[in-house]
Coordinates of C-alpha atoms and ligand atoms in Angstrom, one line a residue:
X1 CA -11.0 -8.5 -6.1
X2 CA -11.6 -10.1 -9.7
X3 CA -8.5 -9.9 -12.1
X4 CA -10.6 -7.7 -14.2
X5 CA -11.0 -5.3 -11.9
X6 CA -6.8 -5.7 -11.0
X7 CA -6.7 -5.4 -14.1
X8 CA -8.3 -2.3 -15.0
X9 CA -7.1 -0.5 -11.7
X10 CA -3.7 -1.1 -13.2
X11 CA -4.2 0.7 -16.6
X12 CA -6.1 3.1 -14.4
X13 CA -2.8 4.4 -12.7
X14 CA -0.6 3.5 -15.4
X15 CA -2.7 6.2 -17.4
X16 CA -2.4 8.6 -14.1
X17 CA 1.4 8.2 -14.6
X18 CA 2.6 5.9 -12.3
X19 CA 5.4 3.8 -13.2
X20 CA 4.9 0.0 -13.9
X21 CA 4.8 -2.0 -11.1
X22 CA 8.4 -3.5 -10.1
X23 CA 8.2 -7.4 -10.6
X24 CA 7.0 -9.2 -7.4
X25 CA 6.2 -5.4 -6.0
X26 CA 2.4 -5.7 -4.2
X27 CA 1.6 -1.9 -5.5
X28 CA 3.0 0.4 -8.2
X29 CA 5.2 3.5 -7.7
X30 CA 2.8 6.5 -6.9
X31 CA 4.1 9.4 -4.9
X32 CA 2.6 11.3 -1.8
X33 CA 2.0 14.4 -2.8
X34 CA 4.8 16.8 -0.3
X35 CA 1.8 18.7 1.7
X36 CA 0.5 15.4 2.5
X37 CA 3.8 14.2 3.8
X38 CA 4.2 16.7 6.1
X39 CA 0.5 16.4 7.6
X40 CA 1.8 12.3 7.8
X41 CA 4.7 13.3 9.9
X42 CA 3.1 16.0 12.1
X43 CA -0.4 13.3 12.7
X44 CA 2.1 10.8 14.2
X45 CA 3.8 13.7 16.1
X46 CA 7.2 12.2 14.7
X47 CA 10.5 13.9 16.6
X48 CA 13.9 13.6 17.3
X49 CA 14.1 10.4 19.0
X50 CA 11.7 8.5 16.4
X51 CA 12.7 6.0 14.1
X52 CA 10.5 6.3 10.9
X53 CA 10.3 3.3 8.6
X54 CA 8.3 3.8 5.7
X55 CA 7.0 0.7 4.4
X56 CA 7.3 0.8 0.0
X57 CA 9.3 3.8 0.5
X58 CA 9.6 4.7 -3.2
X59 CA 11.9 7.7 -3.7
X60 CA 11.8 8.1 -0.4
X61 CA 10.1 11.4 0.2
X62 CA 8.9 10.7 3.6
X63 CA 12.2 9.5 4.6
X64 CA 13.6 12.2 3.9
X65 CA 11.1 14.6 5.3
X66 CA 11.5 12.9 8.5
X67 CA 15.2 13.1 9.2
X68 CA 15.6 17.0 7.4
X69 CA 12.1 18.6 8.7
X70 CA 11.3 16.6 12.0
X71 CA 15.5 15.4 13.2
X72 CA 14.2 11.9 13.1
X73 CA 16.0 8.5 11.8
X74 CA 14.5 7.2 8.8
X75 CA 14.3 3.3 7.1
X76 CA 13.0 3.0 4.0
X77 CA 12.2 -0.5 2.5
X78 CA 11.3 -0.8 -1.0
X79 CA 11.2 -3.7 -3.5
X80 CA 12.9 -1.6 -6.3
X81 CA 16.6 -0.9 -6.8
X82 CA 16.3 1.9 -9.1
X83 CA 13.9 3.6 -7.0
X84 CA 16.1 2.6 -3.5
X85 CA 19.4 4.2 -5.6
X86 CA 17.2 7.2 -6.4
X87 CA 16.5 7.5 -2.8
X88 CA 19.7 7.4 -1.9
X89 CA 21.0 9.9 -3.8
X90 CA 17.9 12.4 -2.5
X91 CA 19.2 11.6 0.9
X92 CA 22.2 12.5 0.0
X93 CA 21.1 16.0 -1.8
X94 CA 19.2 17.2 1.1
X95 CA 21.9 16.0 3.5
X96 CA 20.3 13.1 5.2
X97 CA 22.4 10.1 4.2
X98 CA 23.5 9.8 7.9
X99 CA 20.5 9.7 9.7
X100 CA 18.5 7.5 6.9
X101 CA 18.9 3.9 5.7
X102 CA 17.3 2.2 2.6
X103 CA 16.9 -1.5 2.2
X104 CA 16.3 -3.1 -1.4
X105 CA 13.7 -5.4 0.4
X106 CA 10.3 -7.0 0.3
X107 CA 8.3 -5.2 3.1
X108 CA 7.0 -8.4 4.5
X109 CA 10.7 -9.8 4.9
X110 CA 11.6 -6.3 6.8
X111 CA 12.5 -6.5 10.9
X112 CA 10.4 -4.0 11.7
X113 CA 11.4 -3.8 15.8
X114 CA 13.1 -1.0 15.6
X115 CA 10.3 1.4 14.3
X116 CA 8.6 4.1 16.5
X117 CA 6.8 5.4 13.3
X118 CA 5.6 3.4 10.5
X119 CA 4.6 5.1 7.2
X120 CA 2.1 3.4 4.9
X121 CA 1.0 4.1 1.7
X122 CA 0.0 0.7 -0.3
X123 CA -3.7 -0.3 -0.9
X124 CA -6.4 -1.6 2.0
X125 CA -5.6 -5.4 0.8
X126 CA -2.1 -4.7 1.2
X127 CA -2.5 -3.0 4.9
X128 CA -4.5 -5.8 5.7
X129 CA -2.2 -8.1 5.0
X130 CA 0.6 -6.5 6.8
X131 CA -1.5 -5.9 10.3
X132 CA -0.7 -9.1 11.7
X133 CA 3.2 -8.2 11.4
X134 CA 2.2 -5.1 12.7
X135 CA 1.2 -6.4 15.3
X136 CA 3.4 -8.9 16.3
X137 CA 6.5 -6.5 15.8
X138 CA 6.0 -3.5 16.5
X139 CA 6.2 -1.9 20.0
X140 CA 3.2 -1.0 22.0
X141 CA 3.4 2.8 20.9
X142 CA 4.6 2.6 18.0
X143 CA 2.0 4.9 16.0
X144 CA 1.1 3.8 12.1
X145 CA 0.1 5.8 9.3
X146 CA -1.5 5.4 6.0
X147 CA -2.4 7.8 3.4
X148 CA -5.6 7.0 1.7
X149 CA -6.3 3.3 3.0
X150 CA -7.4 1.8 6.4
X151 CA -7.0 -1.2 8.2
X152 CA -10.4 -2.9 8.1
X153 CA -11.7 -3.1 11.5
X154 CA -8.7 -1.8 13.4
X155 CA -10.5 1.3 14.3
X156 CA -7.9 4.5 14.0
X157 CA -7.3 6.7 17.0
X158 CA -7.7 9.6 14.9
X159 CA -7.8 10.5 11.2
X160 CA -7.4 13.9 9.0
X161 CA -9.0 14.6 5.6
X162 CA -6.7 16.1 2.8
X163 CA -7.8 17.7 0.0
X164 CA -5.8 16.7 -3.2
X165 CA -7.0 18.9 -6.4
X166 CA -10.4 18.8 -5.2
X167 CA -10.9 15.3 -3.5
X168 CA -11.0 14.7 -0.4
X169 CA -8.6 11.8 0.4
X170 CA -8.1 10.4 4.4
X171 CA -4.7 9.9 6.1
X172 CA -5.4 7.6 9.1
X173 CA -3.5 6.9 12.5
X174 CA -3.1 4.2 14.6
X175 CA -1.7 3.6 18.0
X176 CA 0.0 -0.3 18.9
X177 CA -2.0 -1.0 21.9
X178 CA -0.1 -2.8 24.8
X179 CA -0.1 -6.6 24.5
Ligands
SAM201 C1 2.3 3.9 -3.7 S1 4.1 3.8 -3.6 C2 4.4 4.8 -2.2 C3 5.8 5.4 -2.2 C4 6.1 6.3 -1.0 N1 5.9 5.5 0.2 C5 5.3 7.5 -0.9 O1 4.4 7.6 -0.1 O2 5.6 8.4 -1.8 C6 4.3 2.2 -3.1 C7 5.8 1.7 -3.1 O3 5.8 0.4 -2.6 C8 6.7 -0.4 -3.3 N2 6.4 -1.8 -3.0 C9 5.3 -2.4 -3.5 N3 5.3 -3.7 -3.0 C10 6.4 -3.8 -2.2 C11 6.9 -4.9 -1.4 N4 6.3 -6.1 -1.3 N5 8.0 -4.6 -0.7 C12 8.7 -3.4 -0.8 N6 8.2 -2.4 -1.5 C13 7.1 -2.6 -2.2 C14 6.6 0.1 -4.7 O4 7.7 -0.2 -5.5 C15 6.3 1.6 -4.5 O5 7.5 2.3 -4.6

């Protein structure tokens, strides 16, 4: 992508109202909105015995979601402190802090073995950066999901359409296939 075009996608969602981008952070702070979440979490059939790591995990809303609404474990990895505080202190509103964890961390330096879920929403150059650790971490299983951006040619074993005020946005779902 051209640095004008960077660029002008920045001011773009800097006028939406998204927070400027924490230094050395691959994607600005943008929120999934909470109906989305919840299709997320029910597309990757996430339960009590999953371990949900969402990957820039902002204020950690799907997180959250995942240990109050589905009895899951959640990991949350996000570059910015104020935002991993913040999530913090939602965990420990909704009364989550023991079965969630967030790490002040860039997502490319994160283990990510212990996943069953993984949570994505970033951009498609960011998604396709991170396959390869994908798929050399995670556990054949282990299901994947992005809001909004695919994976290239990694072909989704199934995907959902969201309307969001009137556009039609996809969440997509991927399976780690046995090596
Ligand atoms: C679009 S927001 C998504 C937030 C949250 N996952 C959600 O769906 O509501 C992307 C988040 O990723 C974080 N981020 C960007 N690059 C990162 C990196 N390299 N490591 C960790 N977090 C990162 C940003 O700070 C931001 O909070």
């Amino acid at each position: 992508m051209k640095c004008s075009t960077v660029a002008g996608l920045v001011v773009l969602l800097l006028a939406a109202g998204a927070c400027a981008p924490h230094p050395g952070a691959d994607v600005p702070f943008l929120v999934t909105p909470p109906e989305v979440v919840e299709q997320m979490l029910k597309l990757a059939r996430v339960g009590p015995a999953d371990v949900v790591y969402d990957l820039g995990s902002g204020d950690g809303r799907l997180v959250i979601a995942a240990a109050r609404d589905f009895r899951a474990r959640g990991v949350g990895v996000e570059i910015d402190p104020k935002l991993v505080a913040q999530s913090r202190e939602y965990a420990r509103r909704a009364g989550v802090e023991a079965r969630v964890t967030f790490h002040e961390q860039d997502l490319f330096q994160a283990d990510l073995s212990a996943a069953t879920v993984v949570t994505l929403y970033l951009t498609r150059e960011v998604n396709l950066r991170l396959r390869p650790k994908l798929e050399r971490e995670l556990a054949p299983g282990t299901r994947v999901v992005s809001f909004n951006f695919d994976m290239g040619d990694w072909e989704p074993a199934s995907m959902l359409r969201v309307d969001i005020n009137g556009r039609t946005t996809p969440v997509y779902l991927w399976v780690v296939k046995p090596r």
